[in-house]
Coordinates of C-alpha atoms in Angstrom, one line a residue:
M16 CA -3.9 3.7 -16.8
Q17 CA 0.0 3.6 -16.6
Y18 CA 1.9 0.5 -15.4
R19 CA 5.0 0.0 -13.4
T20 CA 6.9 -3.3 -12.4
L21 CA 6.2 -5.1 -9.2
A22 CA 6.9 -8.8 -8.6
R23 CA 8.3 -9.1 -12.0
T24 CA 4.9 -8.2 -13.6
A25 CA 3.3 -4.9 -14.8
V26 CA 0.7 -3.5 -12.5
S27 CA -1.2 -0.2 -12.5
A28 CA 0.8 2.6 -11.4
I29 CA -1.7 3.3 -8.7
G30 CA -3.1 0.6 -6.5
L31 CA -6.1 0.3 -4.1
G32 CA -5.4 0.3 -0.4
A33 CA -8.3 -1.8 0.8
M34 CA -7.6 -1.2 4.5
P35 CA -10.5 1.4 5.0
L36 CA -13.1 -1.3 3.7
S37 CA -12.7 -3.3 6.9
I38 CA -11.4 -1.1 9.8
E39 CA -13.1 1.4 11.8
H40 CA -15.9 3.6 10.1
R41 CA -16.0 0.8 7.4
P42 CA -18.7 1.1 4.7
D43 CA -21.3 -1.7 4.2
E44 CA -20.4 -4.6 2.2
K45 CA -22.2 -3.5 -0.8
R46 CA -20.4 -0.4 -1.0
A47 CA -17.0 -1.9 -0.1
I48 CA -17.3 -4.4 -3.0
A49 CA -18.5 -1.5 -5.4
T50 CA -15.3 0.3 -4.5
V51 CA -13.2 -2.7 -5.4
H52 CA -15.2 -3.0 -8.7
A53 CA -14.7 0.8 -9.3
A54 CA -10.9 0.3 -9.0
L55 CA -10.8 -2.6 -11.4
D56 CA -13.1 -0.5 -14.0
A57 CA -10.5 2.4 -13.7
G58 CA -7.8 -0.2 -14.6
V59 CA -6.2 -0.8 -11.1
T60 CA -4.5 -4.2 -11.1
L61 CA -2.8 -4.0 -7.6
I62 CA -4.9 -4.4 -4.3
D63 CA -3.2 -4.1 -1.2
T64 CA -4.6 -5.9 1.9
A65 CA -3.4 -7.7 5.1
D66 CA -4.7 -10.3 7.5
S67 CA -4.9 -7.7 10.2
Y68 CA -7.2 -5.3 8.4
H69 CA -10.2 -5.6 10.6
W70 CA -12.2 -3.9 13.3
H71 CA -13.5 -6.4 15.9
A72 CA -11.9 -9.2 17.7
G73 CA -12.2 -12.6 15.9
E74 CA -12.2 -11.1 12.5
T75 CA -8.7 -11.8 11.3
G76 CA -8.8 -11.8 7.5
H77 CA -11.8 -9.8 7.1
N78 CA -10.3 -7.6 4.4
E79 CA -8.7 -10.5 2.5
L80 CA -12.1 -12.2 2.4
L81 CA -13.9 -9.1 1.2
V82 CA -11.3 -8.7 -1.6
A83 CA -11.7 -12.3 -2.5
R84 CA -15.6 -11.9 -2.8
A85 CA -15.2 -8.6 -4.6
L86 CA -12.9 -10.2 -7.3
A87 CA -15.2 -13.2 -7.7
A88 CA -18.3 -11.1 -8.2
Y89 CA -16.7 -8.8 -10.8
G90 CA -18.0 -9.2 -14.2
G91 CA -14.7 -8.6 -16.1
D92 CA -11.3 -10.2 -16.2
T93 CA -9.3 -10.3 -13.1
S94 CA -6.4 -12.5 -14.2
R95 CA -4.0 -9.6 -14.3
V96 CA -4.9 -8.4 -10.8
L97 CA -2.1 -8.8 -8.1
V98 CA -3.4 -9.0 -4.6
A99 CA -0.5 -8.1 -2.1
T100 CA -1.2 -9.1 1.5
K101 CA 0.9 -8.9 4.6
G102 CA 1.3 -10.9 7.8
G103 CA 2.9 -10.2 11.1
R104 CA 0.4 -7.8 12.9
G105 CA -2.6 -8.3 14.9
R106 CA -5.9 -6.5 16.2
P107 CA -7.1 -7.6 19.6
G108 CA -10.5 -5.5 19.0
D109 CA -9.8 -2.4 21.1
G110 CA -8.2 -0.4 18.5
S111 CA -4.6 -1.1 19.0
W112 CA -2.2 -3.0 16.8
T113 CA 0.1 -5.7 17.8
V114 CA 3.3 -7.2 16.1
S115 CA 4.1 -10.9 15.7
A116 CA 6.7 -11.8 13.4
A117 CA 8.0 -15.2 14.7
P118 CA 8.7 -17.5 11.8
A119 CA 6.1 -20.2 12.9
H120 CA 3.3 -17.5 13.1
L121 CA 4.2 -16.0 9.8
K122 CA 4.2 -19.4 8.0
R123 CA 0.7 -20.1 9.5
A124 CA -0.6 -16.9 8.7
A125 CA 0.6 -17.2 5.1
A126 CA -1.1 -20.2 4.6
A127 CA -4.3 -18.9 6.1
S128 CA -4.2 -15.9 3.8
A129 CA -3.7 -18.1 0.8
K130 CA -6.8 -19.9 1.8
R131 CA -9.0 -16.8 2.4
L132 CA -7.8 -15.4 -0.9
G133 CA -8.6 -18.6 -2.7
V134 CA -5.1 -18.9 -4.4
D135 CA -2.7 -21.6 -4.4
A136 CA 0.2 -19.2 -4.1
I137 CA 0.0 -15.6 -2.8
G138 CA 1.4 -13.2 -5.4
L139 CA 3.0 -10.8 -2.9
Y140 CA 3.4 -11.4 0.6
Q141 CA 4.8 -8.8 2.9
L142 CA 6.2 -8.7 6.4
H143 CA 4.0 -6.1 7.7
K144 CA 6.4 -4.7 10.5
P145 CA 9.7 -5.8 12.2
D146 CA 9.1 -7.6 15.7
P147 CA 11.5 -6.2 18.3
A148 CA 11.1 -9.6 20.1
V149 CA 12.3 -11.6 17.0
P150 CA 15.6 -11.2 15.2
W151 CA 15.0 -9.6 11.8
A152 CA 16.9 -12.4 10.0
E153 CA 14.5 -15.0 11.5
S154 CA 11.5 -13.3 10.3
V155 CA 12.9 -12.8 6.9
G156 CA 14.1 -16.3 6.9
A157 CA 10.2 -17.5 7.2
L158 CA 9.7 -15.5 4.0
R159 CA 12.6 -17.4 2.3
E160 CA 10.8 -20.6 3.6
L161 CA 7.4 -19.6 2.2
L162 CA 9.1 -18.7 -1.2
D163 CA 11.0 -22.2 -1.4
A164 CA 7.7 -23.9 -0.6
G165 CA 5.8 -22.0 -3.2
T166 CA 3.2 -20.7 -0.7
I167 CA 4.1 -17.1 -2.0
R168 CA 5.5 -16.0 -5.2
A169 CA 7.3 -12.8 -4.2
A170 CA 8.2 -11.3 -0.9
G171 CA 8.0 -7.7 0.6
V172 CA 8.9 -5.8 3.7
S173 CA 7.1 -2.9 5.4
N174 CA 7.9 -0.4 7.9
V175 CA 11.7 -0.9 7.7
T176 CA 15.1 0.8 7.8
T177 CA 17.7 0.8 5.1
D178 CA 19.7 -1.8 7.1
Q179 CA 16.7 -4.1 7.2
I180 CA 16.2 -3.8 3.4
L181 CA 19.8 -4.8 2.9
Q182 CA 19.7 -7.8 5.1
A183 CA 16.4 -8.9 3.6
H184 CA 17.9 -8.6 0.1
R185 CA 20.8 -10.8 1.2
I186 CA 18.5 -13.4 2.4
L187 CA 15.7 -13.2 -0.2
G188 CA 17.8 -12.4 -3.2
D189 CA 15.5 -11.9 -6.3
G190 CA 12.5 -13.1 -4.0
L191 CA 12.4 -9.5 -2.5
V192 CA 10.4 -7.3 -4.8
S193 CA 9.0 -4.6 -2.7
V194 CA 9.3 -2.1 0.3
Q195 CA 6.2 -0.5 1.8
N196 CA 7.0 2.4 4.2
Q197 CA 5.0 5.5 5.1
Y198 CA 5.7 8.3 2.6
S199 CA 3.5 11.4 1.7
P200 CA 3.7 15.2 1.4
A201 CA 3.6 15.4 5.3
V202 CA 5.9 12.5 5.9
R203 CA 9.1 12.0 4.0
D204 CA 11.3 10.2 6.5
S205 CA 11.7 7.2 4.3
E206 CA 13.6 9.1 1.6
P207 CA 16.7 7.0 2.0
E208 CA 14.6 3.8 2.0
L209 CA 12.9 5.1 -1.4
R210 CA 16.3 5.7 -3.0
L211 CA 17.8 2.2 -1.8
S212 CA 14.7 0.5 -3.3
E213 CA 15.6 2.4 -6.6
R214 CA 19.1 1.0 -6.5
L215 CA 18.1 -2.7 -5.9
G216 CA 15.2 -2.6 -8.3
L217 CA 12.5 -2.8 -5.8
A218 CA 9.1 -1.4 -6.0
F219 CA 8.3 1.2 -3.3
L220 CA 4.6 1.2 -2.1
P221 CA 4.0 4.3 0.1
W222 CA 1.3 3.9 2.8
S223 CA -0.8 6.7 3.7
P224 CA 0.3 8.4 0.6
L225 CA -2.2 11.4 1.0
G226 CA -0.7 12.4 4.3
G227 CA -1.2 16.1 4.9
I228 CA -4.0 16.5 2.3
S229 CA -6.6 13.9 3.2
R230 CA -7.4 12.2 6.6
S231 CA -6.2 8.8 7.2
S232 CA -8.9 6.2 7.5
L233 CA -7.6 5.4 11.0
D234 CA -8.2 9.1 12.0
G235 CA -11.9 8.8 11.7
P236 CA -14.3 11.3 10.3
S237 CA -13.1 14.0 12.4
G238 CA -9.5 13.5 12.0
P239 CA -7.2 16.2 10.8
T240 CA -6.8 17.3 7.3
S241 CA -5.2 20.2 5.4
I242 CA -6.5 23.0 3.1
G243 CA -4.9 25.8 1.3
T244 CA -1.7 24.0 0.7
A245 CA 0.5 24.2 -2.6
F246 CA -1.3 21.0 -3.6
H247 CA -4.7 22.5 -3.4
R248 CA -3.7 25.7 -5.1
L249 CA -2.2 23.7 -8.0
A250 CA -5.3 21.4 -8.1
A251 CA -7.5 24.5 -8.5
E252 CA -5.2 25.6 -11.4
R253 CA -5.5 22.2 -13.0
D254 CA -9.3 21.6 -12.2
V255 CA -8.5 18.3 -10.6
S256 CA -8.5 17.1 -7.1
P257 CA -5.7 17.8 -4.5
Q258 CA -5.5 14.0 -4.2
Q259 CA -4.6 13.5 -7.9
I260 CA -1.9 16.2 -7.5
V261 CA -0.4 14.4 -4.6
L262 CA -0.3 11.1 -6.5
A263 CA 1.0 12.7 -9.5
W264 CA 3.8 14.2 -7.5
L265 CA 4.7 10.9 -5.8
L266 CA 4.8 9.0 -9.3
A267 CA 7.1 11.9 -10.4
R268 CA 9.5 11.4 -7.6
S269 CA 10.7 8.0 -8.5
P270 CA 10.1 5.2 -11.1
A271 CA 10.0 2.7 -8.2
M272 CA 7.0 4.5 -6.7
I273 CA 3.6 2.7 -6.6
P274 CA 1.2 4.6 -4.4
V275 CA -1.8 2.4 -2.8
P276 CA -4.3 5.1 -1.7
G277 CA -6.9 3.9 0.7
A278 CA -10.6 4.3 -0.4
S279 CA -14.0 3.4 1.1
R280 CA -16.2 4.9 -1.8
P281 CA -16.2 4.3 -5.6
A282 CA -15.7 7.8 -6.5
S283 CA -12.5 8.1 -4.4
I284 CA -10.4 5.3 -6.1
S285 CA -11.9 6.3 -9.6
D286 CA -10.5 9.9 -8.8
S287 CA -7.2 8.5 -7.6
A288 CA -6.7 6.3 -10.7
R289 CA -6.9 9.2 -12.8
A290 CA -3.7 10.7 -11.5
T291 CA -1.7 8.4 -13.7
E292 CA -3.0 10.7 -16.6
L293 CA -1.7 13.7 -14.9
R294 CA 1.7 15.1 -15.9
L295 CA 3.2 17.8 -13.7
N296 CA 5.7 20.1 -15.3
A297 CA 9.1 21.2 -14.0
R298 CA 7.7 24.3 -12.8
E299 CA 5.0 22.8 -10.8
L300 CA 7.2 20.1 -9.4
T301 CA 9.6 22.8 -8.2
E302 CA 7.0 24.8 -6.6
L303 CA 5.6 22.0 -4.8
E304 CA 9.0 20.9 -3.6
T305 CA 9.9 24.3 -2.4
L306 CA 6.7 24.6 -0.4
L307 CA 6.9 21.2 1.3
P308 CA 7.4 21.2 5.1
D309 CA 10.9 20.2 6.2

């Protein structure tokens, strides 16, 4: 396992996106916990969750509680594991997602997340999405208050623009450590946010990093996927999975990049973790870049 810096500490260069363990089409709890344990066995020390990762109404915090149970049941050392959670979104149970980033809500949500995770302070707390009904500075100001109160140790922002990152950095200073936007072979709109994160010394956690290669967990079992891409051809040459090629490509794109691929099976996260052992040469990287969609 290779390591990168997040929240002023070293974490595995590949994290576990725990969302698929709690939303639609989720596995049973035995397999879900086995998936978390497989990640830990593979050297993963970053787990990404959120209070809104659940399926049915009334299940707020399902994924946080699941992650906490999995860590408690693990037989090995978990002292180096960083659990990153998020607040500011909701799920009413009909498949939709809501946004609520009012300061009072975020402060209540962070306290509830800490309780579910069983920690005195959350290692990394991320504002899940800007709320169009709330001034951005007010939402970020709530993170500042949470930092000052010791409820959270570090802050991150998600689904943001470069201007929002810069404003958050002015408010939070060194307390801001990460940006989490969508980024994958299929979706590279956040290239400016990635490069800004590099300049500011922030980790960049791409969500849905396997887009264009694997189905998103929200797509369901019949959702779209791709075959026959340059990633698939190179995977066949290397005798590894296309997912490993994508993750290795992401890691090569920036030292700030820390992908958090989702997984609902132990084999999936074990395979993803092995991407840190894969080094793509200049020819391979050029070929992949040339054949990517504009």
